[in-house]
XYZ file of C-alpha atoms in Angstrom:
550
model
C 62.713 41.086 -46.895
C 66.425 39.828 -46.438
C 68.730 40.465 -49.445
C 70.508 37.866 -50.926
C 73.372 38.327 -48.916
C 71.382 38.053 -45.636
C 70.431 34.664 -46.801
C 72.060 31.831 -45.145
C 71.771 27.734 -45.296
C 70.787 26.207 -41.661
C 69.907 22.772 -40.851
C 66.317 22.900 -39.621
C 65.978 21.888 -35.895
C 64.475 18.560 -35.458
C 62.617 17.163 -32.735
C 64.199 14.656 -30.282
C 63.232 10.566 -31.180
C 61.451 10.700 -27.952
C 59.068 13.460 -29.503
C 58.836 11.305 -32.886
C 58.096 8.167 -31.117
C 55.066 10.163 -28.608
C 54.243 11.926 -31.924
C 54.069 8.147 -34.142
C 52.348 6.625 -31.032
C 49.421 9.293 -30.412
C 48.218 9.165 -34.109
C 48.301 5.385 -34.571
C 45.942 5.574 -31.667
C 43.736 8.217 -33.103
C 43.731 6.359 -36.426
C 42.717 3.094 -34.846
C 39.965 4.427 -33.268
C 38.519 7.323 -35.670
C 39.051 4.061 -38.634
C 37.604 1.428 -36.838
C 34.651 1.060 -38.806
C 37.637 0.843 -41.888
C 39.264 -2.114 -39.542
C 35.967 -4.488 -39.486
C 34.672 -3.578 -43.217
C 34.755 -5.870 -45.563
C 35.993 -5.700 -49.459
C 34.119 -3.405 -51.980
C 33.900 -2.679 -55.776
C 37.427 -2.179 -57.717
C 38.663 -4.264 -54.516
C 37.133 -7.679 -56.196
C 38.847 -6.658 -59.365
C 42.021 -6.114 -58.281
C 42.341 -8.976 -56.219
C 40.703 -11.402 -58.439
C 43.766 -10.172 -61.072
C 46.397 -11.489 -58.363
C 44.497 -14.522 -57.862
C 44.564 -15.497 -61.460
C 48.117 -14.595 -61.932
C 48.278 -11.368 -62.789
C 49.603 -7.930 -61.820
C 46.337 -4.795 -61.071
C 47.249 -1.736 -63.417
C 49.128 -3.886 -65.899
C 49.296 -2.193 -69.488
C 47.093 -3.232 -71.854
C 47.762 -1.295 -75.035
C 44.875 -0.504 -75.812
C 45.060 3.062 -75.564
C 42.837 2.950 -72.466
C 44.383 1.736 -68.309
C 46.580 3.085 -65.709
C 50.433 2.572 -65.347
C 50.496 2.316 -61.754
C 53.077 -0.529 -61.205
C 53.574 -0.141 -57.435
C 49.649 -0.515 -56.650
C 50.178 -3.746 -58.641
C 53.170 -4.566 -56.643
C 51.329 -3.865 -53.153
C 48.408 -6.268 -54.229
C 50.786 -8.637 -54.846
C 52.515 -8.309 -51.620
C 49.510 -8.476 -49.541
C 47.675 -10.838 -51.201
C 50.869 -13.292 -50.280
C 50.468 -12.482 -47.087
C 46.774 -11.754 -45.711
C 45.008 -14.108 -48.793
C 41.262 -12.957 -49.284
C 41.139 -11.697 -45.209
C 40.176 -7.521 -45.821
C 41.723 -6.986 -42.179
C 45.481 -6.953 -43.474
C 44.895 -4.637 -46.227
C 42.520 -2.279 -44.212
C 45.346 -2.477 -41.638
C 48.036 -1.508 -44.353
C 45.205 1.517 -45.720
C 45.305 3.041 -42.419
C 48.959 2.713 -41.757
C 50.131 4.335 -44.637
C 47.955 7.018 -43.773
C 49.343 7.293 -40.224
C 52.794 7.566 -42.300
C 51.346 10.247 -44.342
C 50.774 12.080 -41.356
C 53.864 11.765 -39.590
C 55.454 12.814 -42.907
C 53.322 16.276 -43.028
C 54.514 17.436 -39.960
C 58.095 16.581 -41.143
C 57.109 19.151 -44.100
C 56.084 21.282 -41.394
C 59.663 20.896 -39.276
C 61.712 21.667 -42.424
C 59.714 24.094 -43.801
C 58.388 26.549 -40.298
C 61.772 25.188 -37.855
C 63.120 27.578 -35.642
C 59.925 29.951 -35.468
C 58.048 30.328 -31.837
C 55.665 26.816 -31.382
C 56.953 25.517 -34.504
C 57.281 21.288 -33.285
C 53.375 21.996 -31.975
C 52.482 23.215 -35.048
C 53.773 20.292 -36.878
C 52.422 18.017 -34.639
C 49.282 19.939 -34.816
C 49.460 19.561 -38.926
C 49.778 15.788 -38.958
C 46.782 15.263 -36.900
C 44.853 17.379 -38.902
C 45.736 15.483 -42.086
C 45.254 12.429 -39.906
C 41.349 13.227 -39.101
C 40.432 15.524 -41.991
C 37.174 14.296 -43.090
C 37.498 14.073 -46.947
C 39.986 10.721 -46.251
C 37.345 8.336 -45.736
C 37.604 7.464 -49.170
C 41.201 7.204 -49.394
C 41.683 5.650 -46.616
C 38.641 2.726 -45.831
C 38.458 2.133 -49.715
C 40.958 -0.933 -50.292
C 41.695 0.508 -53.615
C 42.023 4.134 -52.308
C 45.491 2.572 -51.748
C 46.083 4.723 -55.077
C 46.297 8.216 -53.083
C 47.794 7.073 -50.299
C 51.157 5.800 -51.805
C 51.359 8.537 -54.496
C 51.437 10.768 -51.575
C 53.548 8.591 -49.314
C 56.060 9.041 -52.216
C 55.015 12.596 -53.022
C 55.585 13.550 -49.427
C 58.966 11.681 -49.305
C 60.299 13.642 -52.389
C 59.290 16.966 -50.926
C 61.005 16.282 -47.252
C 63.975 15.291 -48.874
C 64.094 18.416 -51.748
C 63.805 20.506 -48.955
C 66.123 19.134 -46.504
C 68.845 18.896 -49.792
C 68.504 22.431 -50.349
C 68.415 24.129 -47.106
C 72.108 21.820 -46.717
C 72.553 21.881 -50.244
C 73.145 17.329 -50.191
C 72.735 16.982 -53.626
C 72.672 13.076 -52.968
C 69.022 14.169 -51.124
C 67.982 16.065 -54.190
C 68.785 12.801 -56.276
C 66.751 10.774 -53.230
C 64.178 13.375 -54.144
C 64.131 12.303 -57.418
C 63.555 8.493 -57.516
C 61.047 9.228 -54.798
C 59.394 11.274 -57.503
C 59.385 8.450 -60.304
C 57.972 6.377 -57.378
C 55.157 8.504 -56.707
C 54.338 8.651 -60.604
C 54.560 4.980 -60.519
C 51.539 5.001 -58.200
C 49.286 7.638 -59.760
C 49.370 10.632 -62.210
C 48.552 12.763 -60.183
C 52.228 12.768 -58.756
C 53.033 15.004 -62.168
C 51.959 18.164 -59.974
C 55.120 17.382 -57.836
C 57.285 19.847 -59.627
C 55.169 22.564 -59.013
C 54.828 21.833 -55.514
C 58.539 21.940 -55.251
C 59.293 25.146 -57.341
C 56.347 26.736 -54.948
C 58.033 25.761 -51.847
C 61.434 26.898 -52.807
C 59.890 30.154 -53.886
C 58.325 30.611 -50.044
C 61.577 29.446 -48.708
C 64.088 31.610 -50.809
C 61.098 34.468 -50.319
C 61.723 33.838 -46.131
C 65.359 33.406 -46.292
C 65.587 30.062 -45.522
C 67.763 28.673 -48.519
C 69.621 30.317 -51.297
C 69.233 30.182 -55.250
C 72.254 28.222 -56.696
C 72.458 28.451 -60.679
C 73.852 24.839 -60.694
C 70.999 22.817 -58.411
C 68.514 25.200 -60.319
C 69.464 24.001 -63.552
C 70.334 20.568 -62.969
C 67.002 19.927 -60.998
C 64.990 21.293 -64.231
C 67.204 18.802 -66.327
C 66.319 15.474 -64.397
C 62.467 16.851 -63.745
C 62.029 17.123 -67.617
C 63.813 13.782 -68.485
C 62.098 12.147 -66.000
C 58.307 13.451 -66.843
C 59.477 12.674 -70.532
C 60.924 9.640 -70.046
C 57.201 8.825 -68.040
C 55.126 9.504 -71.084
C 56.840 7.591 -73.525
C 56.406 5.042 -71.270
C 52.994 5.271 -70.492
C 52.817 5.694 -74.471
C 54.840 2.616 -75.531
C 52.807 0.221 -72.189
C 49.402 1.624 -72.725
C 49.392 2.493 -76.526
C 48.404 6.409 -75.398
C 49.771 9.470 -73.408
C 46.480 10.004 -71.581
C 45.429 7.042 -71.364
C 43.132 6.429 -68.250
C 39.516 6.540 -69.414
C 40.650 9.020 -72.550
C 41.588 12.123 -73.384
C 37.991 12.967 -73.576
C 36.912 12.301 -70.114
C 40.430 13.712 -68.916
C 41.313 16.728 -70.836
C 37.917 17.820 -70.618
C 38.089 21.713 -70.128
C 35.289 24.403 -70.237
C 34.391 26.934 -67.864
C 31.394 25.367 -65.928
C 32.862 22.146 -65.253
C 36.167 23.918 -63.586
C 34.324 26.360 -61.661
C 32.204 23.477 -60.640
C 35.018 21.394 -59.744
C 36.932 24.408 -57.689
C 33.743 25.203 -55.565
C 33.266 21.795 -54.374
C 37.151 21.153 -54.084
C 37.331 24.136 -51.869
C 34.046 23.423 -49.828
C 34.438 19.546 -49.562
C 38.170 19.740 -47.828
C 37.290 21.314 -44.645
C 33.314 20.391 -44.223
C 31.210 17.546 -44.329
C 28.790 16.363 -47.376
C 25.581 18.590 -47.422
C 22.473 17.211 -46.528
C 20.642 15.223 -49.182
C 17.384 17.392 -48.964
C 19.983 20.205 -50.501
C 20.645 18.608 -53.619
C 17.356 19.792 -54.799
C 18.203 23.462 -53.967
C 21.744 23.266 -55.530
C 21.336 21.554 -58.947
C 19.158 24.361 -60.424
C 22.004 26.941 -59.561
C 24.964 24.389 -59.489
C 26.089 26.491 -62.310
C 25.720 30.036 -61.416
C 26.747 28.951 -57.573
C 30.470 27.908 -59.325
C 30.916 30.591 -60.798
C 30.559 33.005 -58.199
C 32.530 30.590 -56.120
C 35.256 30.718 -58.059
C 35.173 34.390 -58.606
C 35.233 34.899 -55.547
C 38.256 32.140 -54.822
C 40.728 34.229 -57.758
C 39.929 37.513 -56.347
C 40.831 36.060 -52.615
C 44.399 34.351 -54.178
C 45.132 38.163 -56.164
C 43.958 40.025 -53.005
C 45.977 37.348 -51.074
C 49.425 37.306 -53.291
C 49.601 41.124 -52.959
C 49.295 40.982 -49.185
C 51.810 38.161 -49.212
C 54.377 40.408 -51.493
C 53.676 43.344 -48.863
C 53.297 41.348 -45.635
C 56.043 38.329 -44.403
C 52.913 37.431 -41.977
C 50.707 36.422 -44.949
C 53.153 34.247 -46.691
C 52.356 30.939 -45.203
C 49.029 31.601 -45.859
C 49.054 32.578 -49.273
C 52.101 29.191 -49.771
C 49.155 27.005 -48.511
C 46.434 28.150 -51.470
C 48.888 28.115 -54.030
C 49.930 24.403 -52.855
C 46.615 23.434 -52.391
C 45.469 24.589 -56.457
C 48.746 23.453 -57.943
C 48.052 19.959 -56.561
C 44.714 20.203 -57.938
C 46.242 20.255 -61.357
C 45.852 16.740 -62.181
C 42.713 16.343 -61.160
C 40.936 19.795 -61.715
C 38.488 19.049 -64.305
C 37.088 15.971 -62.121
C 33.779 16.931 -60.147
C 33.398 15.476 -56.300
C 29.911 15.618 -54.732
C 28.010 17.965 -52.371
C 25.781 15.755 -50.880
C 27.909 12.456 -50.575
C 31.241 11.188 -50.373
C 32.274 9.673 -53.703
C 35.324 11.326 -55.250
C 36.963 12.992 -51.534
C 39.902 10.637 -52.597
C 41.179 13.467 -55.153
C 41.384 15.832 -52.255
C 44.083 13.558 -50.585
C 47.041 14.742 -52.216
C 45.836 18.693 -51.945
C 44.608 18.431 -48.626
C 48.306 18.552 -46.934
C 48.251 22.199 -47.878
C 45.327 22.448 -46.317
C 46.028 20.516 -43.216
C 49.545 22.868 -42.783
C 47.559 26.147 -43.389
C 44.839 25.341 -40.683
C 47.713 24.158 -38.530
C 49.677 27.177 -38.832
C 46.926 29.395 -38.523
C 45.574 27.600 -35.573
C 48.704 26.900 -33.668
C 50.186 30.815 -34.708
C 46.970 32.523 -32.965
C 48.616 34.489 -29.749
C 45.202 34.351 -27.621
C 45.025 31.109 -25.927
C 41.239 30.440 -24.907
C 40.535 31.403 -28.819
C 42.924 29.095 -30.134
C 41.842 26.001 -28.187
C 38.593 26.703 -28.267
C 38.822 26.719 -32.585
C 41.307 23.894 -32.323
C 38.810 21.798 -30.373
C 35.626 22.618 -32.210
C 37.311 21.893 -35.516
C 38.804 18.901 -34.746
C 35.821 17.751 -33.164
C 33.882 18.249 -36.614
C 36.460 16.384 -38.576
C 36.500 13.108 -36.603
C 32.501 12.974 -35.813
C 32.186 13.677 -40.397
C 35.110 10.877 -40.544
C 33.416 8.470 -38.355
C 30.356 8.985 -39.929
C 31.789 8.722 -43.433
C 33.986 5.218 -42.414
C 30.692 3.984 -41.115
C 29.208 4.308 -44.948
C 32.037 2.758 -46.352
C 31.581 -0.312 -43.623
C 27.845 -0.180 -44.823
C 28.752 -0.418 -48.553
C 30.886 -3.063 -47.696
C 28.563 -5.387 -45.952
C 26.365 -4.957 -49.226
C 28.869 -6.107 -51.137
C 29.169 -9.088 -49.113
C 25.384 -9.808 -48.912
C 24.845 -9.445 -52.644
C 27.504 -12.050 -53.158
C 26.864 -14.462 -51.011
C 23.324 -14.302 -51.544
C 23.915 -14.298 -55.300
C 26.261 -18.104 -54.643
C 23.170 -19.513 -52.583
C 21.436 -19.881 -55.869
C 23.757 -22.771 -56.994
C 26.928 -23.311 -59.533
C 27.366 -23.737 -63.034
C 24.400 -21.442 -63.588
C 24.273 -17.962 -65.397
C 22.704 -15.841 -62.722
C 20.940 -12.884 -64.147
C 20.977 -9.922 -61.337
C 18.077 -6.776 -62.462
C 19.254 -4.619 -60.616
C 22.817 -4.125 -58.641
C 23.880 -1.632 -55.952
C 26.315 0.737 -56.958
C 26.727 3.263 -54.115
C 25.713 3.540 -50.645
C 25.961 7.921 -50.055
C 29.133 7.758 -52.542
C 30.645 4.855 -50.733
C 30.868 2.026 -53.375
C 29.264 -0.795 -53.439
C 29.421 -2.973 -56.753
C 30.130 -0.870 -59.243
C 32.960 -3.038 -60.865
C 33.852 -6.619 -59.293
C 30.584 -8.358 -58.784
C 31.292 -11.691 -61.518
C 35.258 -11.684 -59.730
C 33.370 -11.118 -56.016
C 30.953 -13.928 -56.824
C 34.000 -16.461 -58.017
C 36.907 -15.683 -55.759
C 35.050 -14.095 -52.520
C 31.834 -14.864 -49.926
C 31.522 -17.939 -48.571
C 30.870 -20.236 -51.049
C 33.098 -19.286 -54.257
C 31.385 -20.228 -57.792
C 34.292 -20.475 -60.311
C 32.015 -21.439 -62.993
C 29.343 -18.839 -62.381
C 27.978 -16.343 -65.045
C 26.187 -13.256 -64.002
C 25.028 -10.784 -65.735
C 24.019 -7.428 -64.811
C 20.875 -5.272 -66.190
C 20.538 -2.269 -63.838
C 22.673 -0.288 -61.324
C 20.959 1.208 -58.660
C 21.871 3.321 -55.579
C 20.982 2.152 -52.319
C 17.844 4.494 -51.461
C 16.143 3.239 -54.586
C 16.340 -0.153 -53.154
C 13.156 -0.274 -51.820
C 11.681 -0.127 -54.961
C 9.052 -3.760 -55.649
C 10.525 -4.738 -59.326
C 8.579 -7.216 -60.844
C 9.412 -8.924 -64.608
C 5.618 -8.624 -66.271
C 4.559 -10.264 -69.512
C 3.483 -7.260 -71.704
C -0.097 -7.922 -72.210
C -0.066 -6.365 -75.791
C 2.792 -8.820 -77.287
C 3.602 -11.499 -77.002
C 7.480 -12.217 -75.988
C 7.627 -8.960 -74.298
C 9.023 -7.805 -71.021
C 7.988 -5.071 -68.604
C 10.552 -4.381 -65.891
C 8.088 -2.475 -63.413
C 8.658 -0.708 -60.091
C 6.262 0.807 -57.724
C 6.722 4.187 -58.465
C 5.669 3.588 -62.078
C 9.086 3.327 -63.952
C 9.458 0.997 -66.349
C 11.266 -0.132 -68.540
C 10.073 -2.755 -72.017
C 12.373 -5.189 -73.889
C 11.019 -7.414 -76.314
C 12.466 -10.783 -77.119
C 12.685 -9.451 -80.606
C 15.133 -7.070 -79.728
C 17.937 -8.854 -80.781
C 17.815 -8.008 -84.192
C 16.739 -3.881 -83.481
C 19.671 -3.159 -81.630
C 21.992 -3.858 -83.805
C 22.521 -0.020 -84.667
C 22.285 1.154 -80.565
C 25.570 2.288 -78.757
C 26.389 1.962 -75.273
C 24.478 1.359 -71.862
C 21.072 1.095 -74.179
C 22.762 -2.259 -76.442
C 24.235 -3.692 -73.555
C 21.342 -3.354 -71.488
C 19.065 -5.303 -74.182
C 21.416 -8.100 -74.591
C 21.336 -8.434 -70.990
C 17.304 -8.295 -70.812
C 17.490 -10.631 -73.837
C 19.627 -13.151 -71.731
C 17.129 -13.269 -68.950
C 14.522 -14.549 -70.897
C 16.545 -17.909 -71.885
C 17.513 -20.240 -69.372
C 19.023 -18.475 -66.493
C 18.332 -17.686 -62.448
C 16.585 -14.249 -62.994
C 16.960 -12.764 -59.693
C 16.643 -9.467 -57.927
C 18.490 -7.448 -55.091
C 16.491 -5.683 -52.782
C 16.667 -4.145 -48.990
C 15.695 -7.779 -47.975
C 18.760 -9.466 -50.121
C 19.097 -11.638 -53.474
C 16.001 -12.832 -54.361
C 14.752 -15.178 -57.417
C 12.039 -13.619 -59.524
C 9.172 -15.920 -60.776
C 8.840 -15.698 -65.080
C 5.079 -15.476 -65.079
C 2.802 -12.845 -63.620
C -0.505 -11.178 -64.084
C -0.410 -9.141 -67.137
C 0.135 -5.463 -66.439
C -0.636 -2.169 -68.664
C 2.617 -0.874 -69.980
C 3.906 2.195 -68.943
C 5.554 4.395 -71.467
C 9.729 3.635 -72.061
């Protein structure tokens, strides 16, 4: 290891513009065909909502107060942008999704430049990084959501602050270390989980002072904790004095949630889910009875690798990159380490975006650093093949969900205006991909083909897509009178009485609101019913039927 006085301040080498224009080119290529089912999808869940906001005046993520809501001001801002220029047309802002990701990836193998320049294959290896972050499968999400928008510019901004912090102190420009900073509030303007940003950039300067790159000055050391600390303090109060809470969000409980199983939960599917693929379905079955005991030894088995790793990486200079990328990877985590993604599907791969950088440069350099060249393209080729035939696959769910959306609406406005349509059952997920979770009343009155300002509707059941197929029927309950059987084919059920009204005055949650609802079918509404064939109306009168047990 070089002593201090060994240590010397070099401008990295960059590539030549011809090499960042070839470099720009080739990805936007790659994105526009691995994203093309992104390109022809249509709007989807939160989308609706967010839209609907602009449409009626107002700004997406604006504070409430109410101790609940994100501050995320330059999402707003975006919305607001596009919707002046593309309208309600999903192309433009599908367009924008996927080139902000392209920028993304043209800005990880800038990290890559600054951080590995002047080592043997080191502008391959960054070009080689930025197409792995390009085509990593855990983007789908991120990238052919609308409203994944979230991830995208936190870590457009996120990536900006660390190219610039770097750059600043290998040349010591402190007017790039103040760039770095307002790129910082920027990234915290688009999500929270930007606050793992000073982490990321004490880690890198630790790897770089560790190779010799950059040297330790008292003054940029101090004054960079200064402006860090006023500027996550000064983010708090605001969030505190805008949204009436610190947290905020959906509350302290579902955020600062903290117990052993759920974070060794949440690491084992972090650290499976950002190189591979969802499972199979038919595995769920096989890993919810050991879900638990599975995470554990997971993680175990994670901390031992990162102690058995650091010590290698104290011993070894070869290791270090290695051991930079995992400790990148978990401190970008931070924000979001209590939150569970899935196995078997691909809801939640959008908290991976952020993280996966590290894990885009440390397949990149490990790929791109192996000396044997059959090996190295033959593991370059098969992974990247398995990345863009999982993205593909996952765009082409999103594109699915999508269509759903569409169909539910417009079916939903073929039953007339000035009515209060009453839906059963709604989709909420196709595989993970959502469907109408939120934004079904805004989708039905801004969206489709025949908008219904004055529409009602009112939801009783969310459903996921493989339940669809399910024959609901509304039954008269043949043992009294002004009760309700909602009954499906595979024997669920589910009673309300018309009586109800006054019984659930005591009930909390899903349970109250889904008797009011039940309660509202039964006056004068459209009762209808969403299927694998579409929106259908349900009649109010069938044969009686023998009650199954709520």
């Amino acid at each position: 290891m070089s002593t201090p006085s060994e240590r010397h301040d070099t401008a990295p080498e960059l590539p030549t513009i011809r090499w960042w224009l070839v470099t720009v080119l080739g990805y936007a290529l790659i994105a526009a065909i691995v994203f093309l089912p992104a390109l022809r999808s249509y709007f989807s869940s939160d989308d609706f909502l967010h839209l609907s906001t602009v449409i009626e005046g107002g700004l997406p993520f604006a504070p409430t107060g109410s101790g609940r809501g994100f501050l995320r001001p330059m999402v707003g801002l975006s919305f607001l942008a596009e919707h002046a220029l593309w309208g309600i047309h999903p192309l433009g802002y599908h367009v924008s999704n996927v080139v902000l990701h392209v920028a993304n990836s043209v800005l990880v193998a800038c990290v890559s430049l600054l951080i590995v320049s002047g080592t043997a294959r080191h502008k391959d290896m960054a070009r080689l990084a930025g197409l792995i972050f390009l085509v990593l499968a855990c983007h789908a999400e991120s990238v052919s959501w609308i409203s994944g928008r979230t991830d995208l510019l936190a870590t457009f901004f996120s990536l900006l602050t660390l190219c610039t912090v770097i750059y600043g102190l290998r040349l010591h420009r402190v007017w790039m270390l103040v760039a770095g900073a307002v790129f910082f509030v920027l990234a915290l303007s688009s999500k929270e989980s930007a606050l793992a940003l000073p982490f990321l950039v004490l880690a890198t300067t630790c790897f770089l002072w560790q190779e010799g790159v950059v040297t330790l000055d008292r003054r940029y050391a101090i004054s960079s904790i200064v402006v860090t600390t006023g500027i996550v303090t000064g983010y708090f109060l605001l969030r505190y004095w805008q949204l009436g809470a610190f947290v905020a969000g959906y509350g302290a409980q579902g955020h600062l949630r903290f117990h052993q199983d759920l974070l060794a939960q949440a690491m084992a599917r972090f650290a499976w889910r950002v190189y591979l693929p969802p499972l199979p379905d038919s595995t769920a079955a096989l890993l919810s009875p050991m879900a638990s005991r599975l995470g554990d030894i997971f993680t175990l088995a994670l901390l031992l690798h990162g102690v058995l790793w650091a010590v290698l990486a104290w011993k070894r200079k070869a290791w270090r990159r290695g051991f930079y990328c995992y400790t990148g990877f978990w401190l970008a985590l931070l924000p979001v380490i209590n939150v569970r993604i899935q196995w078997t599907n691909v809801e939640g791969e959008r908290f991976l975006y952020l993280a996966s950088l590290f894990a885009a440069l440390g397949a990149a350099w490990f790929l791109g650093g192996l000396s044997r060249r059959p090996l190295r393209w033959a593991l370059l080729g098969a992974f990247l093949l398995l990345q863009c035939a999982s993205l593909w696959t996952s765009n082409q769910r999103w594109y699915h969900a999508a269509e759903t959306a569409r169909d539910v609406i417009s079916g939903l406005q073929s039953f007339g205006h000035d009515k209060t349509l009453v839906l059963l059952n709604k989709p909420d997920s196709y595989d993970g991909a959502l469907v109408l979770r939120t934004g079904l009343e805004e989708g039905v009155r801004y969206f489709g083909d025949a908008p219904c300002m004055e529409c009602r509707v009112e939801v009783l059941y969310a459903t996921t897509l493989f339940e669809l197929d399910h024959n609901f029927e509304l039954l008269p309950h043949s043992e009294s009178e002004g009760s309700y059987l909602l009954q499906a084919i595979d024997g669920h059920s589910v009673m309300v009485e018309e009586d109800y009204y006054d019984r659930i005055e005591t009930w909390d949650g899903e349970d109250r609101q889904s008797a009011f609802r039940f309660r509202a079918a039964l006056q004068d509404s459209v009762i209808l019913l969403y299927t694998s064939n579409g929106v259908s109306s349900v009649p109010r009168t069938r044969n009686a039927a023998t009650p199954t047990s709520r």
